[in-house]
mmCIF file with all atom_site columns, C-alpha atoms in Angstrom:
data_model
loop_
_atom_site.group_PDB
_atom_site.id
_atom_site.type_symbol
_atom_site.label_atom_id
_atom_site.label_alt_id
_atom_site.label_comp_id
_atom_site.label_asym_id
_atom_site.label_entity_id
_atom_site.label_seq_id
_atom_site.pdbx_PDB_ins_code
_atom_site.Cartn_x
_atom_site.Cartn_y
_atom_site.Cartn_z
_atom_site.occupancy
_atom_site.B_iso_or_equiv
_atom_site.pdbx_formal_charge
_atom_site.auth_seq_id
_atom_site.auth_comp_id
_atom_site.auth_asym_id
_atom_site.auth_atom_id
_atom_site.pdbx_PDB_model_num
ATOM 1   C CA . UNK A 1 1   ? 47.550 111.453 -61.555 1.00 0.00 ? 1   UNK A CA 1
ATOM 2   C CA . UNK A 1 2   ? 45.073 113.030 -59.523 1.00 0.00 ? 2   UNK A CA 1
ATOM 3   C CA . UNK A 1 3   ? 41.269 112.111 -58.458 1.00 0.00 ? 3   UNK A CA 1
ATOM 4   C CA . UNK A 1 4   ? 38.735 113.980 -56.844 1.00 0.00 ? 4   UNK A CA 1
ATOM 5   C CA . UNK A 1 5   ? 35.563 112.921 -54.953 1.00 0.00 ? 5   UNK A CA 1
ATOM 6   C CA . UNK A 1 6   ? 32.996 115.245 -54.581 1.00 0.00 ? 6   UNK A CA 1
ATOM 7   C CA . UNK A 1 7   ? 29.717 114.616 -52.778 1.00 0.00 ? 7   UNK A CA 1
ATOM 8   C CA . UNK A 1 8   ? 27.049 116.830 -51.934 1.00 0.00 ? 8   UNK A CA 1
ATOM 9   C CA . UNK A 1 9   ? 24.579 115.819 -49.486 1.00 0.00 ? 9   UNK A CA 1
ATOM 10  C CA . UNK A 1 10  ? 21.799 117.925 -47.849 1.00 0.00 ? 10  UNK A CA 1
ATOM 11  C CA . UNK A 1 11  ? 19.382 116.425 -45.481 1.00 0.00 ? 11  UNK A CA 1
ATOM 12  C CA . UNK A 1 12  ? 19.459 113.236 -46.828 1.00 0.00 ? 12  UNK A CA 1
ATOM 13  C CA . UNK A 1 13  ? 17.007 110.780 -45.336 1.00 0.00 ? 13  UNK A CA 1
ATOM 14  C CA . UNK A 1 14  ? 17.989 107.017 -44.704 1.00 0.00 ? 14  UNK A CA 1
ATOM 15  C CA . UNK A 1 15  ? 17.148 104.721 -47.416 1.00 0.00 ? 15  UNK A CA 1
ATOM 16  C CA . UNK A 1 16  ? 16.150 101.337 -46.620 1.00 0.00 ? 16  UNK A CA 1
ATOM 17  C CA . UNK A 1 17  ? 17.256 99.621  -49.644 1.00 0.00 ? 17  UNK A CA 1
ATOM 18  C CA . UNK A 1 18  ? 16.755 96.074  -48.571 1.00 0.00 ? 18  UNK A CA 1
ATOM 19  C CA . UNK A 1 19  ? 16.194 93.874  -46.208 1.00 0.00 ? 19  UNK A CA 1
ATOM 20  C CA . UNK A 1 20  ? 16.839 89.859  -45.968 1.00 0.00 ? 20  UNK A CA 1
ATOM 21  C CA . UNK A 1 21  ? 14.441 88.348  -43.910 1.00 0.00 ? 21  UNK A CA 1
ATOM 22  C CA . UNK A 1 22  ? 15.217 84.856  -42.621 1.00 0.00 ? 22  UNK A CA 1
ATOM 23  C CA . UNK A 1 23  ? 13.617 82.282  -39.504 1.00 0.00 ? 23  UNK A CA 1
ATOM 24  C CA . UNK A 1 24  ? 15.500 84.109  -36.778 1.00 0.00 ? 24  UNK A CA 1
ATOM 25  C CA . UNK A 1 25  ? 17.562 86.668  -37.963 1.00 0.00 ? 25  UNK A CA 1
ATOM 26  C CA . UNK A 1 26  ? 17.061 90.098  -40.014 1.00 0.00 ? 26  UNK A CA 1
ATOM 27  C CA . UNK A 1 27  ? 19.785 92.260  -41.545 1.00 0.00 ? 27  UNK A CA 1
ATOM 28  C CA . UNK A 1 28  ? 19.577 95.519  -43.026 1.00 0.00 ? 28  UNK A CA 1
ATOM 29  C CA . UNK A 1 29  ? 21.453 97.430  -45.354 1.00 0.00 ? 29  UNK A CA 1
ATOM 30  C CA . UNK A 1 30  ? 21.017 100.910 -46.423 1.00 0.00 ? 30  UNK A CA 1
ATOM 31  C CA . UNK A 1 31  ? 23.151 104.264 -47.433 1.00 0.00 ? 31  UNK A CA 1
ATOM 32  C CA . UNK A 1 32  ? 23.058 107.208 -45.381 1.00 0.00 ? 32  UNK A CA 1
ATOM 33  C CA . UNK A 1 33  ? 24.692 110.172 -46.538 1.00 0.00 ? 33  UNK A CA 1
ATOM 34  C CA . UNK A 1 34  ? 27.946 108.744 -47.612 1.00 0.00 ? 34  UNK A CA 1
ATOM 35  C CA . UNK A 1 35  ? 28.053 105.412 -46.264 1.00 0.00 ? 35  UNK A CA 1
ATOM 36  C CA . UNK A 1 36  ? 26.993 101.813 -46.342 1.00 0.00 ? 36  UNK A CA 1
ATOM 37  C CA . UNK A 1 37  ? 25.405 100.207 -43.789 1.00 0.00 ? 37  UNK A CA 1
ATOM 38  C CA . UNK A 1 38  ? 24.563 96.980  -42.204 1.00 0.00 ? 38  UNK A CA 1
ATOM 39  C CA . UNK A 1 39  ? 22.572 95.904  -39.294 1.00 0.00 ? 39  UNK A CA 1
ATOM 40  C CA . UNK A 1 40  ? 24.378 93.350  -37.603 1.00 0.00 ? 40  UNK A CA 1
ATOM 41  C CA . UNK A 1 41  ? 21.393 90.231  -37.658 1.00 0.00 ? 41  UNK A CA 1
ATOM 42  C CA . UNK A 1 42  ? 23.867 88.321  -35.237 1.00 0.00 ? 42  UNK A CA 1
ATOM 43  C CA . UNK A 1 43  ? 27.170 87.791  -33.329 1.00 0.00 ? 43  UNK A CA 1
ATOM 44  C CA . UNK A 1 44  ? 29.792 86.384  -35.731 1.00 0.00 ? 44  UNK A CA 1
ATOM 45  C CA . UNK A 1 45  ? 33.552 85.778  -35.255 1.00 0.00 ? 45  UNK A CA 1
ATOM 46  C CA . UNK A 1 46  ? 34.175 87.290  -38.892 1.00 0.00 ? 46  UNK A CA 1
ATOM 47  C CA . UNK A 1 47  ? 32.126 88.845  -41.883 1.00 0.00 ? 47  UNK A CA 1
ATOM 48  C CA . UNK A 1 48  ? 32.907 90.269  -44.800 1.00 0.00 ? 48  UNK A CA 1
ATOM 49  C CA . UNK A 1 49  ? 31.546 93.383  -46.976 1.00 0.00 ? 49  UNK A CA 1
ATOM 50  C CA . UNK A 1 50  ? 31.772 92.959  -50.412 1.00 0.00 ? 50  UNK A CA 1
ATOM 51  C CA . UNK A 1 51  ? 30.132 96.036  -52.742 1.00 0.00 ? 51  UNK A CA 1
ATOM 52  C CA . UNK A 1 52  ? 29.736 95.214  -56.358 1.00 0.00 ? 52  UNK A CA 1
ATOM 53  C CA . UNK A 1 53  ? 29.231 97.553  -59.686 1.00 0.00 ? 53  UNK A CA 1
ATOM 54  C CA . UNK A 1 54  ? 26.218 96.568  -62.042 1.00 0.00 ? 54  UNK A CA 1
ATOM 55  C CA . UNK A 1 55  ? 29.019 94.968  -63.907 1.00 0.00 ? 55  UNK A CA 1
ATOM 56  C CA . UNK A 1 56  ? 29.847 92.472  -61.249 1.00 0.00 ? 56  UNK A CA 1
ATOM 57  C CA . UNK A 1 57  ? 33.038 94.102  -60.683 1.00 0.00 ? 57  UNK A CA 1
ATOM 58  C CA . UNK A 1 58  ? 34.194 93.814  -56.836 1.00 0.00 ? 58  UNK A CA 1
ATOM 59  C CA . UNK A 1 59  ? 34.548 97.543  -55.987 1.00 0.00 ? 59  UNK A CA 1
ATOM 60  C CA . UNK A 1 60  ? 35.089 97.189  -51.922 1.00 0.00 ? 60  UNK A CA 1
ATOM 61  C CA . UNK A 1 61  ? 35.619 94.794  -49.424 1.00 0.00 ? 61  UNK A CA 1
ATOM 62  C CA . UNK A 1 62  ? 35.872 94.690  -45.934 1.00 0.00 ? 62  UNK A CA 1
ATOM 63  C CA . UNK A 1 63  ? 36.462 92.359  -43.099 1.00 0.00 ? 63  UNK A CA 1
ATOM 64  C CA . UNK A 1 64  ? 35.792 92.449  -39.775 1.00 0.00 ? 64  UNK A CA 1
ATOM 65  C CA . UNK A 1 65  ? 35.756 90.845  -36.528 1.00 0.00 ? 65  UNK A CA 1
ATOM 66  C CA . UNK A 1 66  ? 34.395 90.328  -33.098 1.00 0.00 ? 66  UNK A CA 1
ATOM 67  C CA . UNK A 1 67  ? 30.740 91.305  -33.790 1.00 0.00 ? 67  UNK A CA 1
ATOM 68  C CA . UNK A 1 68  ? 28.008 91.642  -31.680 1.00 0.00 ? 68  UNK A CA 1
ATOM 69  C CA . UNK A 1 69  ? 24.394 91.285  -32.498 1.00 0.00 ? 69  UNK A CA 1
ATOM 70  C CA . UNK A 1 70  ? 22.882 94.777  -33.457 1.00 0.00 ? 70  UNK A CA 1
ATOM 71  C CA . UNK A 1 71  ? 26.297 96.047  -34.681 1.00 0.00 ? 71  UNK A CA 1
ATOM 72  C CA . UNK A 1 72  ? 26.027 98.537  -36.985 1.00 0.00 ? 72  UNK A CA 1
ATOM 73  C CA . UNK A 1 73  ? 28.884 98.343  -39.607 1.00 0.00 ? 73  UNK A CA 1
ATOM 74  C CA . UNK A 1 74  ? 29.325 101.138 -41.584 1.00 0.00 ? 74  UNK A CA 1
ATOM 75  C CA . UNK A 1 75  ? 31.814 101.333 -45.053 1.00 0.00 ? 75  UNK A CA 1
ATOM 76  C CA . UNK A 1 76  ? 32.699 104.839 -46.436 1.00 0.00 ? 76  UNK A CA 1
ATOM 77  C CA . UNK A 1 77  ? 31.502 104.887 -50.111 1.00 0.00 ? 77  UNK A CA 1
ATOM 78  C CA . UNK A 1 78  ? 34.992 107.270 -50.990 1.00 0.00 ? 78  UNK A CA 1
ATOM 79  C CA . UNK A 1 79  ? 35.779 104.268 -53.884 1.00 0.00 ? 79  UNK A CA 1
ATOM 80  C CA . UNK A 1 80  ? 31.955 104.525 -55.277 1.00 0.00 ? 80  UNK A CA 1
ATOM 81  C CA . UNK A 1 81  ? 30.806 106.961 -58.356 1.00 0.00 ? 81  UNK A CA 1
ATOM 82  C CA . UNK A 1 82  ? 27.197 107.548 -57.782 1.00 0.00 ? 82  UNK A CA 1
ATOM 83  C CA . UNK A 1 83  ? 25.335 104.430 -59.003 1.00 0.00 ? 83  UNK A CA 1
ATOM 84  C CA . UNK A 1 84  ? 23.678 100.926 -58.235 1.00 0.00 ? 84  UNK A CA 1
ATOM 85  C CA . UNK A 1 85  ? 25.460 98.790  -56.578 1.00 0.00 ? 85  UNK A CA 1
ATOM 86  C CA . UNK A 1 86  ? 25.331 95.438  -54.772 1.00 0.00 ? 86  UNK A CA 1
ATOM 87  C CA . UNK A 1 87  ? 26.339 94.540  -51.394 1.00 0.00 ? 87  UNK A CA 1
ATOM 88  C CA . UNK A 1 88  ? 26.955 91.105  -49.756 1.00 0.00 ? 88  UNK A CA 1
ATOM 89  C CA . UNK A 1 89  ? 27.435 91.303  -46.246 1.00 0.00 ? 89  UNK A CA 1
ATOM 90  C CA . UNK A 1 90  ? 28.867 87.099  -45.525 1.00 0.00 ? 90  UNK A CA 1
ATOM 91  C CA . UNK A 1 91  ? 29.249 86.047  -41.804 1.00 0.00 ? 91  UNK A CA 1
ATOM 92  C CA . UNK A 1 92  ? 32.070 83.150  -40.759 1.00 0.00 ? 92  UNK A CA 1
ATOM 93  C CA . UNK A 1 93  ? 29.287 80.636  -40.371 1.00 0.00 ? 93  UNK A CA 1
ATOM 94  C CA . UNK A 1 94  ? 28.362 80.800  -44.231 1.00 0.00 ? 94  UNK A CA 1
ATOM 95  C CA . UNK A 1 95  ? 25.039 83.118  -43.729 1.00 0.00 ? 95  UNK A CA 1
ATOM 96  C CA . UNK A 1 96  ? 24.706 85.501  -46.765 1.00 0.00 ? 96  UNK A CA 1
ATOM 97  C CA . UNK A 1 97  ? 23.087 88.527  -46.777 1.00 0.00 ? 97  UNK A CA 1
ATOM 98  C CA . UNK A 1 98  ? 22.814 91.223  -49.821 1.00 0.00 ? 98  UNK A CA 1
ATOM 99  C CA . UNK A 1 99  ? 21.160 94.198  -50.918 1.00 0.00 ? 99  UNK A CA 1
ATOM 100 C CA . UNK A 1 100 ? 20.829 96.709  -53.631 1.00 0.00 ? 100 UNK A CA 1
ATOM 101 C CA . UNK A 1 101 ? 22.135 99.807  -52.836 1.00 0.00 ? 101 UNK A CA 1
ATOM 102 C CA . UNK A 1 102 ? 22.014 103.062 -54.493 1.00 0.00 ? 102 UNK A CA 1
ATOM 103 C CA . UNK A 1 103 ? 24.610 106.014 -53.459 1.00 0.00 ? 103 UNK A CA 1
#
């Protein structure tokens, strides 16, 4: 069993999916090139990336830790066909962010 990824990018600008606005706090995320990204809207102990197909299918998900306000965390798309996806981006305190995406 094999698989093989193959992207081709040239100059590809960054797309601002979406943004989530709330009171205090703004988080971005967007695809550049070959990656997801999110702007960090504040410091959080834990949050988690989730990326979803159109079918609701959990495709990726990442944790991490120890984040600072204005973090940018960035997931590598290798796992994602080209397509629409959705991405939830959940801090340790219960805050929810999410976005489409399109890679």
């Amino acid at each position: 069993y094999a698989r093989l990824n193959e992207f081709s990018v040239l100059n590809m600008p960054m797309t601002s999916i979406g943004t989530v606005d709330e009171e205090t706090e703004k988080a971005s995320i967007y695809v550049k090139a070959n990656c997801v990204y999110v702007d960090a809207p504040s410091a959080t102990e834990s949050a988690t990336i989730d990326i979803y197909s159109l079918s609701g299918k959990k495709i990726v998900t990442r944790t991490i830790t120890d984040i600072l306000a204005g973090d940018v965390i960035s997931v590598h798309s290798f796992d994602l066909i080209p397509g629409v996806y959705t991405v939830r981006y959940t801090t340790a305190e219960g805050n929810t962010y999410s976005a489409k995406i399109k890679i």
